[in-house]
XYZ file of C-alpha atoms in Angstrom:
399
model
C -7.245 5.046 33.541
C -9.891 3.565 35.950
C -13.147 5.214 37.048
C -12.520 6.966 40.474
C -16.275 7.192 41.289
C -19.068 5.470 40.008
C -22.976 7.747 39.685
C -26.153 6.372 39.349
C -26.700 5.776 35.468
C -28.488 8.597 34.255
C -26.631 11.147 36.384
C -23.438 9.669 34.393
C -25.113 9.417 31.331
C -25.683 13.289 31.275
C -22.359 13.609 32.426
C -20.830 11.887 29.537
C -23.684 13.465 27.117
C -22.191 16.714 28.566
C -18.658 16.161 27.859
C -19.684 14.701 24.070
C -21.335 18.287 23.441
C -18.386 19.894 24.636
C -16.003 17.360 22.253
C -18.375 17.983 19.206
C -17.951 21.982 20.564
C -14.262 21.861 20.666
C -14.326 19.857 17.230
C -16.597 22.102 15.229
C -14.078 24.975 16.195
C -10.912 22.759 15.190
C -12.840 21.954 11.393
C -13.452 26.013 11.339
C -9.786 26.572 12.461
C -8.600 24.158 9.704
C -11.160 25.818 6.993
C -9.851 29.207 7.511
C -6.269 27.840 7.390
C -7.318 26.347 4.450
C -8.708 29.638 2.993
C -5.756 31.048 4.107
C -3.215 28.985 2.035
C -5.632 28.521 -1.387
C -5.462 32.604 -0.891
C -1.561 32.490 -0.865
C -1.359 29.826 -3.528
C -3.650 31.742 -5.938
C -1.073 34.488 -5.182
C 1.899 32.576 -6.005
C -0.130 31.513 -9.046
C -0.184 34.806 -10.265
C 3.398 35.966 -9.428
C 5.043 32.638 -11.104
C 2.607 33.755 -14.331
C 4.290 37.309 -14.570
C 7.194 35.847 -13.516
C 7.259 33.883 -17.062
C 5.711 36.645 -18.700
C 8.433 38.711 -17.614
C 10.992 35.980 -18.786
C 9.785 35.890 -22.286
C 10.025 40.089 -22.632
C 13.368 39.427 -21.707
C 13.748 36.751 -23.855
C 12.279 38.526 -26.336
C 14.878 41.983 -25.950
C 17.995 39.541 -25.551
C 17.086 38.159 -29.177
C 16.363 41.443 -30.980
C 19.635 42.822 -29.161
C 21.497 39.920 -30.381
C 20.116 40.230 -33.632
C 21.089 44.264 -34.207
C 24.497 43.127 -32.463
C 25.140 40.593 -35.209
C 23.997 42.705 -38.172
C 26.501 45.781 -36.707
C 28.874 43.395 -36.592
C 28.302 42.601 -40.347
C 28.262 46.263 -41.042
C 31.440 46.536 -39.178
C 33.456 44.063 -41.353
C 31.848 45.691 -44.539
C 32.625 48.892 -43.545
C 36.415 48.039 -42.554
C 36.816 46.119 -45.863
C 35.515 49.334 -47.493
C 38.550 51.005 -45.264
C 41.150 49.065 -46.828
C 39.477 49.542 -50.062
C 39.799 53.207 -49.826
C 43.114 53.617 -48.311
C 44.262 51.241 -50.840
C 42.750 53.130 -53.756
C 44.412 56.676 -52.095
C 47.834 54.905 -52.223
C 47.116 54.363 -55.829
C 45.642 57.833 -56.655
C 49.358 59.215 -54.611
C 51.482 57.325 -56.425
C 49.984 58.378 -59.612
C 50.378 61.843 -58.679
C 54.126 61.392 -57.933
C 54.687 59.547 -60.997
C 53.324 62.583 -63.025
C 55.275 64.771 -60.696
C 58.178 63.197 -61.667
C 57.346 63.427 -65.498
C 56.629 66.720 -64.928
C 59.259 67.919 -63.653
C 61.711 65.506 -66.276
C 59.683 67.659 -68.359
C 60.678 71.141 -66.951
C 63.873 70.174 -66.937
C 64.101 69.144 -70.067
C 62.475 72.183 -71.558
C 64.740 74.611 -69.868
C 67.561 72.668 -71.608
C 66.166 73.346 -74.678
C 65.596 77.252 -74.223
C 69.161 77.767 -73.232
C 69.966 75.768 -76.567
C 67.695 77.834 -79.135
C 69.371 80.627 -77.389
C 72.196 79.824 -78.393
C 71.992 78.326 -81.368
C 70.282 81.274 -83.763
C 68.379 81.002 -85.741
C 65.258 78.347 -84.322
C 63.950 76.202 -87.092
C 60.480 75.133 -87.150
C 61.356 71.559 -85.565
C 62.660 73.451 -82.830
C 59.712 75.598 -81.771
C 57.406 72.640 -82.929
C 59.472 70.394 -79.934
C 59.263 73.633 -77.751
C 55.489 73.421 -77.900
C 55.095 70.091 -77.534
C 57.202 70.275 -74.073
C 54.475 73.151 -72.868
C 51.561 70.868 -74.142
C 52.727 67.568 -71.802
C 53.081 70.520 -68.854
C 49.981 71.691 -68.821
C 48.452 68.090 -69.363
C 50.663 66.821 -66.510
C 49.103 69.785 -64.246
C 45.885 68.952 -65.051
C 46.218 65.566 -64.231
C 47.800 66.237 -60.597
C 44.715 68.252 -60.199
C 42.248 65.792 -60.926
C 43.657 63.241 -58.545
C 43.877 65.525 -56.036
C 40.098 65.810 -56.719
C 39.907 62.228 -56.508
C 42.484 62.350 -53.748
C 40.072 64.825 -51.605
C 36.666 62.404 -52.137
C 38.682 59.009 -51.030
C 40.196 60.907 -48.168
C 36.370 62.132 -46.988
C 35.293 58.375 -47.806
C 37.755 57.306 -45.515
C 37.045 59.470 -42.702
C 33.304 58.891 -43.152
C 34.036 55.218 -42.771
C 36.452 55.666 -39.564
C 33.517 57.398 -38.454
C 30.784 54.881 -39.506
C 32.710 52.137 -37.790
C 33.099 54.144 -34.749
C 29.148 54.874 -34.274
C 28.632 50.876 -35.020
C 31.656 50.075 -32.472
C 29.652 52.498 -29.941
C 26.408 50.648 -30.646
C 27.633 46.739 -30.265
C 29.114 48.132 -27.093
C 25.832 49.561 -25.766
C 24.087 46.616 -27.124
C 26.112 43.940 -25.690
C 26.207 45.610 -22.084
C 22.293 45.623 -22.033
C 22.523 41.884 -23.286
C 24.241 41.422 -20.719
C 22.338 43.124 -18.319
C 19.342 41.585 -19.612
C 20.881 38.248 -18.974
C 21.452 38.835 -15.534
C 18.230 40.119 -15.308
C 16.784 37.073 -17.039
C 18.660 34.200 -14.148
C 17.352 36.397 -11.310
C 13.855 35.503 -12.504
C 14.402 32.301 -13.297
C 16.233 32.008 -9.404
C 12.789 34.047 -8.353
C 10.972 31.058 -10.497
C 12.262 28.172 -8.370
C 11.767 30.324 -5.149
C 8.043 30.267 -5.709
C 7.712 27.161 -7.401
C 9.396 25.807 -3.664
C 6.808 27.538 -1.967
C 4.149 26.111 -4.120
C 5.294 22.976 -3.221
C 5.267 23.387 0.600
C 2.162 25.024 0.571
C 0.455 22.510 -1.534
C 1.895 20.042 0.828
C 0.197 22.246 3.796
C -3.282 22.143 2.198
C -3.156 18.209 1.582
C -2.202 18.321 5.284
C -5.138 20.014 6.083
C -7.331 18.380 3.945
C -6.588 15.334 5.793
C -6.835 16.733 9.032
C -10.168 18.002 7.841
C -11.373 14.696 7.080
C -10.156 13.802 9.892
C -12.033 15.996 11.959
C -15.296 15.457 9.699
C -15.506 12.043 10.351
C -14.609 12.214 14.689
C -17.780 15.545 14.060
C -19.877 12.350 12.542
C -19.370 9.840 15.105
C -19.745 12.171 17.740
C -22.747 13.397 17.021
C -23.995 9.496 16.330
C -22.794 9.063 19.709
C -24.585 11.931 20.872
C -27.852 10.570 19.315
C -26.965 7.114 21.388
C -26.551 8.883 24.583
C -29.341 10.759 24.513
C -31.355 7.946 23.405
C -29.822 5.718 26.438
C -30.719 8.938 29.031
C -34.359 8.545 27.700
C -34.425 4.896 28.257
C -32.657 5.241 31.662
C -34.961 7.741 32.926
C -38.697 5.630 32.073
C -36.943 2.850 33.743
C -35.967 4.814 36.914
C -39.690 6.002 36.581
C -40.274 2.648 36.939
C -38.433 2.026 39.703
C -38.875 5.526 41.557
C -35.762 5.836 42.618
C -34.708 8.354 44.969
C -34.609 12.061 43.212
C -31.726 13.705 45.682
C -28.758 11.187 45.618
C -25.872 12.444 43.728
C -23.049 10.271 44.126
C -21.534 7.309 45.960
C -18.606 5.505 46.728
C -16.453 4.355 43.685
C -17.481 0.293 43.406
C -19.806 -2.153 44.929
C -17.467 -4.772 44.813
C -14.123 -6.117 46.903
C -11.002 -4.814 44.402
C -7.543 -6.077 44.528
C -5.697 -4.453 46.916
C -1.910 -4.453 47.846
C 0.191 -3.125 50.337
C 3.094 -0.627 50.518
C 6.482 -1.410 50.710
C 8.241 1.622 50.095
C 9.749 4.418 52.523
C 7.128 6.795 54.212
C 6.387 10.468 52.018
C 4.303 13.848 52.691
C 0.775 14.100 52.742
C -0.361 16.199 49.932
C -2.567 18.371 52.355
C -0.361 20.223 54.824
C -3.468 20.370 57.793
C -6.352 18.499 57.490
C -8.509 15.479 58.807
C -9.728 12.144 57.490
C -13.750 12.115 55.657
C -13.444 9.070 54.023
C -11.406 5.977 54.851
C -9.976 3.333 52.283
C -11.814 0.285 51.955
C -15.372 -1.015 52.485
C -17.729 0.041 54.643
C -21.371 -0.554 54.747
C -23.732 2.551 53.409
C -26.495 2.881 55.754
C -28.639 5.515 53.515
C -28.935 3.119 51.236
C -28.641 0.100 52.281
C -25.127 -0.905 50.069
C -21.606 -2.524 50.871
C -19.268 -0.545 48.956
C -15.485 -0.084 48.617
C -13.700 3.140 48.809
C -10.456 3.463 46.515
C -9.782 6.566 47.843
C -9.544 8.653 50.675
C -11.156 12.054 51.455
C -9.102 14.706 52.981
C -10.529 17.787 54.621
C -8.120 20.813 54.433
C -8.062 22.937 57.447
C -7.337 25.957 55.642
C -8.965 27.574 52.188
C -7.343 27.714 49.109
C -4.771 24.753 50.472
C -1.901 24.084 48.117
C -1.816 20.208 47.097
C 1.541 18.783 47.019
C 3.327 16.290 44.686
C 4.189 13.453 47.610
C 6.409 11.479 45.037
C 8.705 12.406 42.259
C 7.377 11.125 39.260
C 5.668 12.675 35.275
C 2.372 14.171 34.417
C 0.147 11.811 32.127
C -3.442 13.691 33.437
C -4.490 16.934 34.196
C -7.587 18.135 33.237
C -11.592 18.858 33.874
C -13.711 16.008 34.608
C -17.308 15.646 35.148
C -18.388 15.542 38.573
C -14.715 14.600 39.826
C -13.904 18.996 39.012
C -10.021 18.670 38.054
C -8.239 15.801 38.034
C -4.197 15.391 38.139
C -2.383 11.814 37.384
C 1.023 11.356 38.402
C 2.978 8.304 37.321
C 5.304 6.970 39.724
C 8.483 4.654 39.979
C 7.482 0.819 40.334
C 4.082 0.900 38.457
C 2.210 3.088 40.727
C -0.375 6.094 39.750
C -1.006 8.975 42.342
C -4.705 10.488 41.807
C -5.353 13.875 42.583
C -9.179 14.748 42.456
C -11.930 16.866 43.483
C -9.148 19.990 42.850
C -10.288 23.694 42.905
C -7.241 24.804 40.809
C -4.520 23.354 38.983
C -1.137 25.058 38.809
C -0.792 26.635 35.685
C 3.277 25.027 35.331
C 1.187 21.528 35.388
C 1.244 19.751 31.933
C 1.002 16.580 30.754
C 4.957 15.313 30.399
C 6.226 17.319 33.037
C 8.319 16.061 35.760
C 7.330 16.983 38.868
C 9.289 16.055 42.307
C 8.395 15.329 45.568
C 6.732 18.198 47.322
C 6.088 20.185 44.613
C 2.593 22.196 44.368
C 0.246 21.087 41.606
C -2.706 22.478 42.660
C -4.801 23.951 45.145
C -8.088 22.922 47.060
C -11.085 24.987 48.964
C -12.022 22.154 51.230
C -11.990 18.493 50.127
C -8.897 16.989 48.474
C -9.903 13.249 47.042
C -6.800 11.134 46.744
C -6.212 7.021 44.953
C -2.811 5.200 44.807
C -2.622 2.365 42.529
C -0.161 -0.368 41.286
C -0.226 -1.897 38.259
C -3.999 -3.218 38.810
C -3.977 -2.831 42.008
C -5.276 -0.548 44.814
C -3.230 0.671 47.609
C -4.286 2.308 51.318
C -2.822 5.881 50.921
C -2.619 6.106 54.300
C 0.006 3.608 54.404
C 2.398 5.538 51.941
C 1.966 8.945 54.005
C 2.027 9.808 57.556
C -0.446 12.627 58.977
């Protein structure tokens, strides 16, 4: 982008100085920005830190249950299978103690039958011998013998049978137990992939924001380093404003002049071929023509690039007077804002000396013909250019 007005050397100097303390300004806020984003995400890492940490602790207490619980499952397993061995055992050794009871039943009663035989034979064969009642006897003896019997395994009978149900039972409670157990492993296992899912979550985050703070580190550097060469620039300028002000001691130049026309040499001009547009200023009247002229304060042949138009009205709107894109629009020393349009077939539309730029204007936007991109209190300073050339902007609008 070329110079659209040229100042005497020191007055540009402190222009320039003024713009570096404004970049180092504008740059010492960015590097504070960036260090309290930076604060920000070593805060939120230290956090994550922490959560991950109890997020493992948390996955070896589960670990930890999921073991003991499989442990107590397995050994009521164990018990189980004892205990349903034992079961067999039992009913197994109550078959045995039943049939032994029936098989003295049996006796007994062979016995019974037997001895009533025998009565109804001594009575009728009289008189009894001695072999007789001996026999008689011996039939009561195997009776009573047989009873007791019967009524010691019904003893026995009565402790399998309460063996038996105190196993049924035994196996129940551990059947009840493996249950619970095995629905809180189960639980816990659940409980155990959420965290590890919750693990991977954070450890994601970690990553990004890790990624965030190298970013930032960079941009820090970054920022250090343009902070460093400003402020060596700085030094420079100030050191060239010094230097430029002995020597215009030395010269005694003129105190009041403040600015002239934009180059003391003949540029390269070209002329307009394209169709006829709107002025940017709806009412106003010509200051300063294109072109050179000769400068009778001080005695200099310069060349306009631009021209100077005088609004007739305050607070004029400036007008687009060619469709094209925004690639300027900002503050610049001395010029106030400036807006730079670029145009179809190489050529650059400058908008200067503006009051106000329209707050829809920014840099990329296309703007047509006619529309408002600023506004002006009095003096509207307008270039055209092509390629590196100058053109007349009174040849590409009519007034």
């Amino acid at each position: 982008m070329k110079k659209f007005l040229l100042v005497f050397p020191c007055l540009l100097l402190g222009a320039n100085l003024q713009q570096i303390n404004k970049d180092i300004s504008a740059n010492q806020k960015k590097i504070q920005k960036k260090e309290n984003e930076k604060n920000q995400i070593t805060n939120l890492l230290q956090k994550l830190g922490i959560q991950i940490n109890e997020k493992y602790k948390k996955i070896q207490n589960i670990d930890l249950q999921i073991t003991h619980l499989q442990h107590n499952i397995s050994n009521n397993q164990n018990k189980n299978l004892n205990e349903e061995k034992s079961l067999v055992q039992y009913k197994n050794i109550l078959k045995d103690l039943q049939d032994k009871k029936q098989e003295i039943r049996q006796k007994i009663t062979k016995m019974l039958i037997n001895d009533a035989s025998f009565l109804i034979i001594l009575n009728q064969n009289n008189p009894v011998s001695p072999d007789d009642i001996i026999l008689q006897e011996i039939f009561r003896l195997l009776n009573k013998q047989g009873q007791e019997k019967i009524l010691l395994l019904s003893q026995q009978e009565a402790i399998i049978n309460q063996k038996i149900k105190d196993t049924k039972q035994t196996i129940e409670n551990l059947n009840s137990s493996i249950a619970a157990q095995t629905n809180r492993r189960d639980t816990l296992k659940l409980m155990l992939k959420e965290q590890k899912n919750l693990i991977k979550t954070l450890k994601k985050d970690l990553a990004i924001y890790n990624k965030k703070l190298e970013t930032i580190n960079a941009e820090r550097k970054s920022l250090d380093l343009i902070l460093s060469n400003l402020n060596i620039l700085k030094q420079k300028t100030q050191k060239e404003i010094e230097e430029e002000q002995k020597r215009q001691n030395a010269l005694e130049a003129p105190l009041e002049v403040k600015q002239i026309a934009s180059s003391y040499k003949t540029l390269s001009t070209a002329t307009y071929k394209g169709p006829k547009t709107i002025a940017p200023l709806e009412s106003f009247t010509i200051e300063q023509k294109f072109g050179p002229y000769f400068d009778p304060v001080y005695k200099l042949k310069v060349f306009n690039e631009s021209i100077i138009l005088v609004s007739k009205t305050p607070n004029a709107v400036v007008r687009n007077i060619l469709d094209g894109k925004v690639v300027y629009a900002k503050e610049v020393p001395i010029l106030k804002k400036v807006i730079i349009i670029e145009n179809a077939n190489g050529i650059h539309t400058i908008y200067s000396q503006l009051d106000k730029i329209a707050p829809t204007i920014k840099v990329g936007l296309k703007v047509q013909k006619g529309y408002i991109i600023g506004r002006v209190e009095q003096k509207l300073s307008f270039e055209v250019t092509q390629k590196d050339k100058h053109i007349n902007p009174l040849e590409i609008f009519q007034k």
